[in-house]
XYZ file of N, CA and C in Angstrom:
699
model
N 0.162 -4.773 33.428
C -0.245 -5.342 32.431
C -1.418 -4.473 31.783
N -1.710 -4.512 30.617
C -2.442 -4.015 29.857
C -4.053 -4.292 30.154
N -5.066 -3.321 29.842
C -6.393 -3.720 30.297
C -6.493 -4.743 29.055
N -7.011 -6.034 29.772
C -7.913 -6.755 29.180
C -7.132 -7.861 28.323
N -5.734 -7.765 28.144
C -5.127 -8.660 28.016
C -4.773 -9.765 28.703
N -5.041 -9.860 30.008
C -5.451 -11.043 30.640
C -6.606 -11.784 30.926
N -7.543 -10.925 30.168
C -9.082 -12.042 29.606
C -8.813 -12.502 28.544
N -8.203 -12.456 27.622
C -7.933 -13.006 26.398
C -8.065 -14.506 26.089
N -7.448 -15.358 27.427
C -7.661 -17.128 27.350
C -9.021 -17.301 27.937
N -9.568 -16.294 28.403
C -11.506 -17.045 28.553
C -11.911 -17.254 27.647
N -11.958 -16.337 26.709
C -12.748 -15.967 25.250
C -12.227 -17.667 24.653
N -11.080 -18.119 24.730
C -11.023 -19.414 23.807
C -11.076 -20.706 24.774
N -10.748 -21.896 23.922
C -10.886 -23.090 24.135
C -10.007 -23.352 25.636
N -10.855 -23.542 26.826
C -9.831 -24.106 28.008
C -9.446 -25.115 28.125
N -7.748 -24.896 28.542
C -7.233 -25.975 28.672
C -6.261 -26.637 27.177
N -6.707 -26.028 26.059
C -5.863 -25.864 24.837
C -4.633 -25.245 25.066
N -3.956 -25.963 24.121
C -2.235 -25.313 23.715
C -2.724 -24.065 23.461
N -1.803 -23.282 23.398
C -1.808 -21.812 22.666
C -1.174 -22.203 21.436
N -0.834 -23.207 20.821
C 0.134 -23.463 19.293
C 0.358 -24.964 19.867
N 0.125 -25.155 18.385
C 0.346 -26.972 18.960
C 0.746 -27.200 17.340
N 2.040 -27.562 16.781
C 2.335 -28.381 15.223
C 2.033 -29.559 15.440
N 1.224 -30.297 14.833
C 1.497 -31.790 14.488
C 1.991 -32.559 13.393
N 3.478 -33.084 13.266
C 3.930 -33.331 12.104
C 3.712 -32.620 10.955
N 4.091 -31.327 10.856
C 4.089 -30.145 10.188
C 5.201 -30.517 9.291
N 5.217 -30.733 7.749
C 6.203 -30.673 6.923
C 6.272 -29.396 5.886
N 7.145 -28.880 5.450
C 7.162 -28.022 4.123
C 8.138 -28.355 3.152
N 7.604 -27.774 1.926
C 8.577 -28.543 0.866
C 8.408 -27.318 -0.419
N 9.357 -26.929 -0.613
C 9.428 -25.968 -1.864
C 9.428 -26.492 -3.312
N 9.315 -25.670 -3.925
C 8.527 -26.059 -5.203
C 10.047 -26.928 -5.913
N 11.081 -26.545 -5.413
C 12.182 -27.741 -6.013
C 12.513 -28.642 -5.358
N 11.750 -29.208 -4.308
C 11.616 -30.862 -3.700
C 12.608 -30.220 -2.699
N 13.192 -29.291 -2.195
C 13.792 -29.186 -0.660
C 12.871 -29.274 0.171
N 12.778 -29.728 0.985
C 12.077 -30.046 2.474
C 12.892 -29.105 3.813
N 13.074 -28.332 3.810
C 13.575 -28.138 5.378
C 12.745 -28.069 6.555
N 11.521 -28.791 6.300
C 11.093 -29.313 7.744
C 10.174 -30.454 7.438
N 10.297 -31.510 8.468
C 9.747 -32.522 8.344
C 9.503 -33.249 9.591
N 7.749 -33.437 9.590
C 7.040 -34.151 10.188
C 7.460 -33.175 12.088
N 7.295 -31.768 11.796
C 7.869 -31.000 13.044
C 7.061 -31.287 14.089
N 6.904 -31.382 15.365
C 5.746 -31.054 16.427
C 6.428 -30.226 17.500
N 5.329 -29.487 18.003
C 5.890 -28.156 19.205
C 4.417 -27.997 19.449
N 4.751 -27.689 20.883
C 3.196 -27.171 21.525
C 3.773 -26.093 22.690
N 2.987 -24.946 22.749
C 3.356 -23.882 23.476
C 2.109 -23.722 24.102
N 2.347 -23.565 25.467
C 1.021 -23.239 26.706
C 1.017 -21.816 26.835
N -0.273 -21.432 26.896
C -0.681 -19.819 26.988
C 0.608 -19.325 27.808
N 1.090 -18.181 27.325
C 1.661 -16.927 27.780
C 3.553 -17.884 27.665
N 3.770 -18.899 26.912
C 4.788 -19.477 26.828
C 5.842 -18.614 25.856
N 6.800 -18.446 26.146
C 7.783 -18.067 25.285
C 8.969 -18.727 24.872
N 9.056 -19.278 23.567
C 10.035 -20.254 23.314
C 10.747 -19.603 22.263
N 12.132 -20.055 22.436
C 13.217 -19.825 21.637
C 13.456 -20.577 20.247
N 13.574 -20.118 19.161
C 13.972 -21.398 18.138
C 15.609 -20.654 17.465
N 16.724 -21.925 17.908
C 18.031 -21.648 17.317
C 17.990 -22.767 16.009
N 19.030 -22.349 15.481
C 19.161 -23.593 14.313
C 20.309 -22.184 13.298
N 21.008 -23.164 12.348
C 21.988 -22.729 11.362
C 21.295 -22.046 10.610
N 21.961 -20.573 9.726
C 21.318 -20.666 8.659
C 20.921 -21.186 7.836
N 19.683 -21.077 6.978
C 18.648 -22.322 5.916
C 18.311 -23.386 6.633
N 18.288 -23.359 8.121
C 18.104 -24.259 8.726
C 16.233 -24.693 8.880
N 15.697 -23.483 8.438
C 14.258 -23.626 8.195
C 13.634 -22.668 9.478
N 14.312 -22.102 10.331
C 13.657 -21.287 11.447
C 12.630 -20.447 10.914
N 12.838 -19.371 9.791
C 11.713 -18.276 9.262
C 11.174 -19.268 8.803
N 10.953 -20.394 7.942
C 10.226 -20.831 7.527
C 9.090 -21.679 8.192
N 9.674 -22.045 9.334
C 8.328 -22.213 10.553
C 7.799 -21.506 10.924
N 8.102 -20.186 11.132
C 7.151 -19.022 11.379
C 6.252 -18.817 10.564
N 6.502 -18.606 8.895
C 5.845 -18.630 8.167
C 4.909 -19.601 7.666
N 5.109 -20.507 8.010
C 4.341 -21.603 7.947
C 3.081 -21.199 8.948
N 3.404 -21.340 10.328
C 2.458 -20.853 11.291
C 1.466 -19.606 10.748
N 2.385 -18.378 10.313
C 1.179 -17.210 9.922
C 0.473 -17.488 8.791
N 0.811 -18.418 7.932
C 0.032 -18.756 6.413
C 0.869 -18.335 4.935
N 2.051 -17.684 5.391
C 3.061 -17.397 4.311
C 3.591 -18.299 3.839
N 3.554 -19.649 4.109
C 4.411 -20.949 3.565
C 3.286 -21.987 3.776
N 2.898 -22.510 2.567
C 2.109 -23.898 2.890
C 2.754 -24.933 2.896
N 1.806 -25.980 4.073
C 2.537 -27.021 4.167
C 2.132 -27.998 3.354
N 3.337 -29.119 3.440
C 2.967 -30.349 2.806
C 2.153 -31.135 3.294
N 2.705 -31.218 4.431
C 1.748 -32.254 5.298
C 1.630 -31.560 6.969
N 0.807 -32.406 7.684
C 0.640 -31.973 9.072
C -0.330 -31.000 9.617
N -0.633 -30.652 10.588
C -1.755 -29.711 11.044
C -1.277 -28.547 12.220
N -1.828 -27.423 12.123
C -1.694 -26.439 13.128
C -2.705 -26.086 13.621
N -2.689 -26.096 15.092
C -3.900 -25.771 16.045
C -3.554 -24.841 16.634
N -4.148 -23.877 17.008
C -4.334 -22.764 18.053
C -5.701 -22.809 18.918
N -5.155 -22.877 20.265
C -6.341 -22.676 21.143
C -7.351 -23.901 20.665
N -7.125 -25.162 20.618
C -8.236 -25.880 20.269
C -8.776 -25.821 18.609
N -8.327 -24.904 18.053
C -8.985 -24.427 16.403
C -7.682 -24.774 15.238
N -8.377 -25.741 14.461
C -7.061 -25.904 13.578
C -6.927 -24.628 12.509
N -5.785 -24.473 12.314
C -5.732 -23.006 11.435
C -5.076 -23.234 10.226
N -4.213 -24.056 9.982
C -3.564 -24.144 8.657
C -4.408 -24.221 7.506
N -5.637 -24.510 7.545
C -6.359 -24.411 6.099
C -7.176 -22.817 6.308
N -7.303 -21.741 7.330
C -7.115 -20.497 7.008
C -6.715 -19.819 6.706
N -6.908 -18.482 6.009
C -6.275 -17.500 5.484
C -5.545 -16.624 6.473
N -4.421 -15.968 5.754
C -3.648 -15.446 6.763
C -3.939 -14.720 8.175
N -5.160 -13.614 7.412
C -5.750 -12.771 8.275
C -6.598 -13.355 9.359
N -7.057 -14.730 9.263
C -7.961 -15.124 10.289
C -7.246 -15.926 11.477
N -5.686 -15.720 11.315
C -5.099 -16.638 11.941
C -4.637 -16.344 13.513
N -4.800 -14.708 13.938
C -4.681 -14.277 15.183
C -3.156 -14.385 15.171
N -2.026 -13.968 14.295
C -0.498 -14.231 14.782
C -0.313 -12.732 14.650
N 0.094 -12.421 15.322
C 1.296 -11.059 15.043
C 2.482 -11.492 14.755
N 3.239 -10.447 13.895
C 4.706 -10.908 13.394
C 5.718 -9.815 13.740
N 6.990 -10.005 13.910
C 7.766 -8.708 13.972
C 8.821 -9.427 13.116
N 9.496 -8.427 12.104
C 10.535 -9.113 11.186
C 11.889 -7.992 11.558
N 12.983 -8.607 11.421
C 14.379 -8.496 11.173
C 14.072 -6.818 11.513
N 14.148 -6.460 10.284
C 13.775 -4.957 10.124
C 12.513 -3.996 10.317
N 11.857 -4.403 11.188
C 10.508 -4.185 11.791
C 9.466 -3.562 10.493
N 9.963 -3.287 9.358
C 9.123 -3.330 8.379
C 7.370 -2.077 8.642
N 8.381 -1.187 9.306
C 7.242 -0.227 9.590
C 6.767 0.666 7.939
N 5.281 1.270 8.552
C 5.128 2.135 7.085
C 5.361 3.332 7.385
N 6.444 3.722 6.378
C 7.206 5.027 6.589
C 6.378 6.434 6.863
N 5.124 6.051 5.617
C 4.330 7.286 5.771
C 3.014 7.540 6.777
N 3.215 6.813 7.776
C 2.258 6.711 8.641
C 3.442 7.495 10.210
N 2.587 7.851 10.849
C 3.231 8.371 12.059
C 3.366 7.184 13.235
N 4.137 7.065 14.205
C 4.381 6.115 15.127
C 3.148 5.678 15.803
N 2.101 6.648 15.797
C 0.829 6.236 16.405
C 0.098 5.405 15.558
N -0.198 5.944 14.659
C -0.798 5.570 13.248
C -0.155 3.924 12.838
N 1.016 3.863 13.089
C 1.961 2.526 12.880
C 1.149 1.542 13.664
N 1.210 1.862 14.686
C 0.497 0.959 16.223
C -0.622 0.682 16.085
N -1.510 1.242 15.258
C -2.874 1.105 14.974
C -3.399 0.225 13.758
N -2.841 0.471 13.103
C -2.915 -0.615 12.155
C -3.931 -1.561 12.105
N -3.092 -2.651 13.555
C -4.390 -4.113 13.160
C -5.028 -3.529 13.625
N -5.501 -2.149 14.220
C -6.947 -1.886 15.027
C -8.056 -1.213 13.962
N -7.815 -0.938 13.177
C -8.176 -0.447 12.497
C -9.160 -1.151 11.297
N -9.256 -2.328 11.601
C -10.129 -3.542 11.242
C -11.306 -3.733 12.206
N -10.807 -3.682 13.086
C -11.679 -4.088 14.173
C -12.665 -3.135 14.816
N -13.712 -3.603 15.440
C -14.833 -2.388 15.764
C -14.286 -1.227 17.232
N -13.693 -0.806 16.694
C -13.329 0.302 18.063
C -13.690 1.920 17.824
N -13.866 2.260 18.595
C -14.044 3.990 18.323
C -12.550 4.665 18.225
N -12.666 5.495 17.870
C -11.073 6.236 17.656
C -10.488 6.538 19.293
N -11.372 6.761 20.005
C -10.985 7.136 21.564
C -10.637 5.793 22.030
N -10.849 4.656 21.439
C -10.448 3.073 22.155
C -9.144 2.775 21.327
N -9.059 3.100 19.997
C -7.824 2.781 19.111
C -6.624 3.895 20.012
N -6.974 5.375 20.066
C -6.153 5.975 20.592
C -5.737 5.965 22.197
N -6.440 5.009 23.095
C -6.071 4.519 24.263
C -5.377 3.321 24.284
N -5.752 2.491 23.325
C -4.436 1.218 22.847
C -3.358 1.780 22.596
N -3.524 2.434 21.661
C -1.761 3.134 21.327
C -0.861 3.828 22.368
N -1.708 4.160 23.141
C -1.315 5.302 24.302
C -0.463 4.152 25.762
N -1.421 3.050 25.599
C -0.852 1.956 26.495
C 0.328 1.330 26.028
N 0.268 1.223 24.704
C 1.552 0.142 24.185
C 2.739 1.155 23.794
N 2.687 2.718 23.714
C 3.705 3.498 23.820
C 4.322 3.417 25.326
N 3.495 3.413 26.064
C 4.027 3.419 27.628
C 4.685 2.237 27.623
N 4.280 0.905 27.294
C 4.329 -0.134 27.477
C 6.188 -0.280 27.089
N 6.156 0.030 25.877
C 7.468 0.171 25.364
C 8.604 0.721 25.610
N 8.044 2.152 26.512
C 8.985 3.124 26.900
C 9.220 4.331 25.906
N 8.203 4.399 25.297
C 8.149 5.804 24.183
C 6.681 6.173 24.187
N 6.489 6.716 25.684
C 5.141 7.394 25.779
C 5.538 8.967 24.831
N 4.523 9.363 24.300
C 4.598 10.678 23.971
C 5.283 10.793 22.467
N 5.378 9.473 21.474
C 5.938 9.589 20.612
C 4.943 9.328 19.390
N 3.325 9.114 19.722
C 2.265 8.938 18.702
C 2.809 9.581 17.335
N 2.819 10.973 17.777
C 3.204 11.866 16.304
C 4.368 12.059 15.533
N 4.877 11.337 16.269
C 6.587 11.421 15.497
C 6.429 10.644 14.298
N 7.441 11.205 13.442
C 8.030 10.407 12.023
C 8.298 9.161 12.494
N 8.014 7.655 12.024
C 8.878 6.667 12.222
C 10.196 6.607 11.467
N 10.247 7.891 10.465
C 11.652 7.730 9.621
C 12.398 8.796 10.733
N 11.852 9.175 12.043
C 13.215 9.961 13.097
C 13.547 8.904 14.121
N 13.237 7.652 13.871
C 13.312 6.415 15.087
C 15.023 6.184 14.797
N 15.210 5.742 15.862
C 16.493 4.904 16.154
C 16.154 3.625 15.331
N 16.943 2.362 15.464
C 16.955 1.159 15.376
C 16.221 0.559 16.433
N 16.363 1.111 17.658
C 16.163 0.288 18.605
C 14.439 0.753 18.811
N 14.506 2.101 18.700
C 12.712 2.398 18.791
C 12.007 2.116 17.693
N 12.477 1.812 16.769
C 11.461 1.408 15.465
C 11.776 -0.340 16.007
N 12.345 -1.241 16.434
C 11.860 -2.495 16.774
C 10.883 -2.292 17.934
N 11.152 -1.358 18.637
C 10.100 -1.380 19.950
C 9.159 -0.889 19.529
N 8.689 0.071 18.594
C 7.251 0.454 17.594
C 6.679 -0.689 17.162
N 7.612 -2.032 16.407
C 7.307 -2.906 15.656
C 6.583 -4.017 16.231
N 7.094 -4.109 17.660
C 6.723 -5.029 18.467
C 5.225 -4.581 19.205
N 5.399 -3.088 19.529
C 3.903 -2.561 20.091
C 2.848 -2.866 18.774
N 3.092 -2.344 17.407
C 1.969 -2.379 16.638
C 1.977 -4.145 16.201
N 2.340 -5.300 16.230
C 2.536 -6.256 16.396
C 1.203 -7.076 17.767
N 1.202 -6.304 18.590
C 0.692 -6.608 19.989
C -0.589 -5.767 20.085
N -0.818 -4.594 19.604
C -1.818 -3.980 19.705
C -3.398 -5.199 19.366
N -3.495 -5.700 18.251
C -4.967 -6.461 18.097
C -4.805 -7.440 18.947
N -3.644 -7.957 20.086
C -4.111 -8.616 20.903
C -3.749 -10.134 20.503
N -3.126 -10.775 19.817
C -3.194 -11.889 18.966
C -2.757 -13.047 19.877
N -3.438 -14.256 19.337
C -2.879 -15.075 20.157
C -1.299 -15.629 20.539
N -0.922 -15.571 19.495
C 0.277 -15.636 19.240
C 1.395 -14.931 18.751
N 2.739 -14.799 18.959
C 3.717 -13.552 18.727
C 4.428 -14.195 17.715
N 4.758 -14.292 16.424
C 5.858 -15.019 15.681
C 7.016 -13.912 15.548
N 8.004 -13.824 16.240
C 9.356 -12.627 15.987
C 10.325 -13.558 15.176
N 10.601 -12.664 13.981
C 11.834 -13.586 13.622
C 13.152 -12.358 13.276
N 14.182 -13.120 14.090
C 15.716 -12.140 14.212
C 15.082 -11.034 14.898
N 14.302 -10.035 15.730
C 13.993 -9.293 15.547
C 15.093 -8.052 15.976
N 15.879 -8.806 16.646
C 17.246 -7.509 17.113
C 18.493 -7.967 16.352
N 18.228 -8.878 15.382
C 19.420 -8.982 14.928
C 20.172 -7.832 14.076
N 19.542 -7.190 13.664
C 20.382 -5.466 13.048
C 20.918 -4.644 14.054
N 20.665 -4.852 15.209
C 21.282 -3.696 16.027
C 22.609 -4.120 16.697
N 23.235 -2.944 17.268
C 24.509 -3.334 17.794
C 24.439 -4.178 19.352
N 25.703 -4.775 18.998
C 25.486 -6.010 20.610
C 24.955 -5.064 22.240
N 25.208 -3.987 22.568
C 24.884 -3.576 23.534
C 23.318 -3.353 23.709
N 23.378 -2.926 22.804
C 21.214 -2.438 22.448
C 21.102 -3.625 22.113
N 21.024 -4.982 21.840
C 20.391 -6.317 21.660
C 20.268 -6.925 23.117
N 21.238 -6.761 23.692
C 21.132 -7.181 25.118
C 20.480 -6.593 25.827
N 20.187 -4.932 25.630
C 19.344 -4.214 26.629
C 17.762 -4.617 26.173
N 17.605 -5.024 24.908
C 16.222 -4.610 24.343
C 15.544 -6.470 24.635
N 16.831 -7.339 24.401
C 16.158 -8.514 24.834
C 15.672 -8.562 26.195
N 16.307 -7.945 27.189
C 15.465 -8.118 28.742
C 14.099 -7.161 28.355
N 14.129 -5.790 27.710
C 13.087 -5.264 27.610
C 11.949 -6.332 27.013
N 12.124 -6.806 25.969
C 11.132 -7.776 24.882
C 10.428 -8.901 25.622
N 11.184 -9.648 26.762
C 10.845 -10.435 27.758
C 9.494 -9.806 28.708
N 10.202 -8.777 29.158
C 9.056 -8.030 30.115
C 8.363 -7.586 29.527
N 7.769 -6.916 28.151
C 6.760 -6.614 27.272
C 5.963 -7.940 27.334
N 6.340 -8.985 26.996
C 5.933 -10.514 26.694
C 5.350 -11.066 27.977
N 5.887 -10.796 28.770
C 5.739 -11.360 30.184
C 4.089 -9.980 30.267
N 4.525 -9.294 30.474
C 3.250 -7.903 30.970
C 2.017 -8.226 30.303
N 1.922 -8.192 29.178
C 0.901 -8.764 28.108
C 0.696 -10.206 28.079
N 1.323 -11.360 28.602
C 0.874 -12.706 28.647
C 0.743 -13.223 27.416
N 1.579 -12.948 26.567
C 1.407 -12.975 25.211
C 2.280 -14.431 24.932
N 2.052 -15.303 24.271
C 2.546 -16.497 24.056
C 3.360 -16.144 22.634
N 4.572 -16.649 22.981
C 5.615 -16.418 21.603
C 6.837 -17.160 20.999
N 6.950 -17.215 19.837
C 8.061 -17.981 19.352
C 8.896 -17.251 18.642
N 10.012 -16.909 19.288
C 11.011 -15.810 18.976
C 12.571 -16.801 18.139
N 12.828 -16.519 17.267
C 13.825 -16.729 16.238
C 14.856 -16.031 16.439
N 16.278 -16.704 16.695
C 17.529 -16.388 17.000
C 18.470 -17.136 16.467
N 19.749 -16.148 16.368
C 20.848 -17.320 15.986
C 21.830 -17.436 17.318
N 21.107 -16.674 18.168
C 22.005 -16.206 19.592
C 21.650 -16.905 20.625
N 22.249 -17.610 20.831
C 21.689 -18.655 22.235
C 22.033 -17.965 23.413
N 22.482 -16.907 23.659
C 22.646 -16.067 24.732
C 21.582 -15.113 24.691
N 21.033 -14.754 23.840
C 20.222 -13.931 23.549
C 18.612 -14.563 23.943
N 18.584 -15.741 23.126
C 17.695 -17.021 23.332
C 17.143 -16.798 25.061
N 18.319 -17.219 25.695
C 18.134 -17.282 27.341
C 17.643 -16.337 27.889
N 17.911 -15.337 27.278
C 17.498 -13.746 28.229
C 15.606 -13.647 27.633
N 15.555 -14.336 26.967
C 14.225 -13.605 26.695
C 13.359 -14.979 26.737
N 13.603 -16.057 26.431
C 12.601 -17.593 26.493
C 12.707 -18.039 27.652
N 11.588 -18.535 27.871
C 11.508 -19.901 29.020
C 12.189 -21.595 29.257
N 11.928 -21.377 27.378
C 13.101 -22.703 26.859
C 13.409 -22.198 25.557
N 14.310 -23.279 25.326
C 15.156 -23.006 24.271
C 15.084 -24.096 23.125
N 14.919 -24.208 21.895
C 14.662 -25.305 20.760
C 15.377 -25.299 19.730
N 16.365 -26.170 18.909
C 16.925 -26.103 18.250
C 16.636 -26.919 16.717
N 16.462 -26.356 15.539
C 16.174 -26.976 14.510
C 17.520 -27.660 13.768
N 17.610 -29.104 13.839
C 18.473 -29.831 13.419
C 17.831 -31.295 12.807
N 18.557 -31.368 11.376
C 17.913 -31.990 10.591
C 16.613 -32.187 10.331
N 16.172 -31.273 10.121
C 14.744 -30.981 9.897
C 13.573 -30.875 10.954
N 13.975 -31.163 12.269
C 13.041 -31.415 13.266
C 13.731 -30.628 14.401
N 12.786 -30.356 15.572
C 13.318 -29.703 16.449
C 13.711 -30.813 17.559
N 14.619 -29.977 18.527
C 15.127 -30.742 19.756
C 15.509 -29.927 20.822
N 15.119 -29.990 22.030
C 15.795 -29.123 23.236
C 17.130 -28.638 23.245
N 17.391 -27.728 23.855
C 18.863 -26.976 23.777
C 18.783 -26.882 25.405
N 20.142 -28.376 25.679
C 20.662 -28.471 27.115
C 21.112 -27.109 27.836
N 20.429 -26.354 28.906
C 20.956 -25.719 29.473
C 22.357 -25.795 30.248
């Protein structure tokens, strides 16, 4: 486990859910409402996978939690604090996208350090955090590499490390493995779970692959008819 990661919960409201959605609804300007009165509770350190058909609202739910999509109704709570009225940068959510969205003109190390640059850390502390995360995702020694030299799997691991660097309270992953070939997806799914467990990270993982969901998550939910339902094992 990385230094200090296990101490995060002590700085927050004791006993509170890591993430709680209360009757959350989202409506687009054209009147379409992909999510209606959605309720969800994630415990600290829990990994939950979210399945659903294309257009069912999986990514919309992540965007709403992150503050990238406004709510039509409902509340979002994180560790006992209501966050749905907070701006994006105050929500302590990390996000990993399907294509990683690494900064092409930053080195691997500077990509990972991006979220640390607004924190009150010395250069040595930032470098130490980058080194820890590179080791965790199996890419030690890559700090000075150009991200444009990385394979698809390596790029996604760097995107994961970048999102974990500021120690977010919740990590949101939007089909982060779907652009990779089948064998690599299976390999990285297991590695992703190991990394999330090692850092005690609470995560909501969107995928279209039920087998992948079972590899990564502690439990799996499905969006159907604009709401969440458990997936039978």
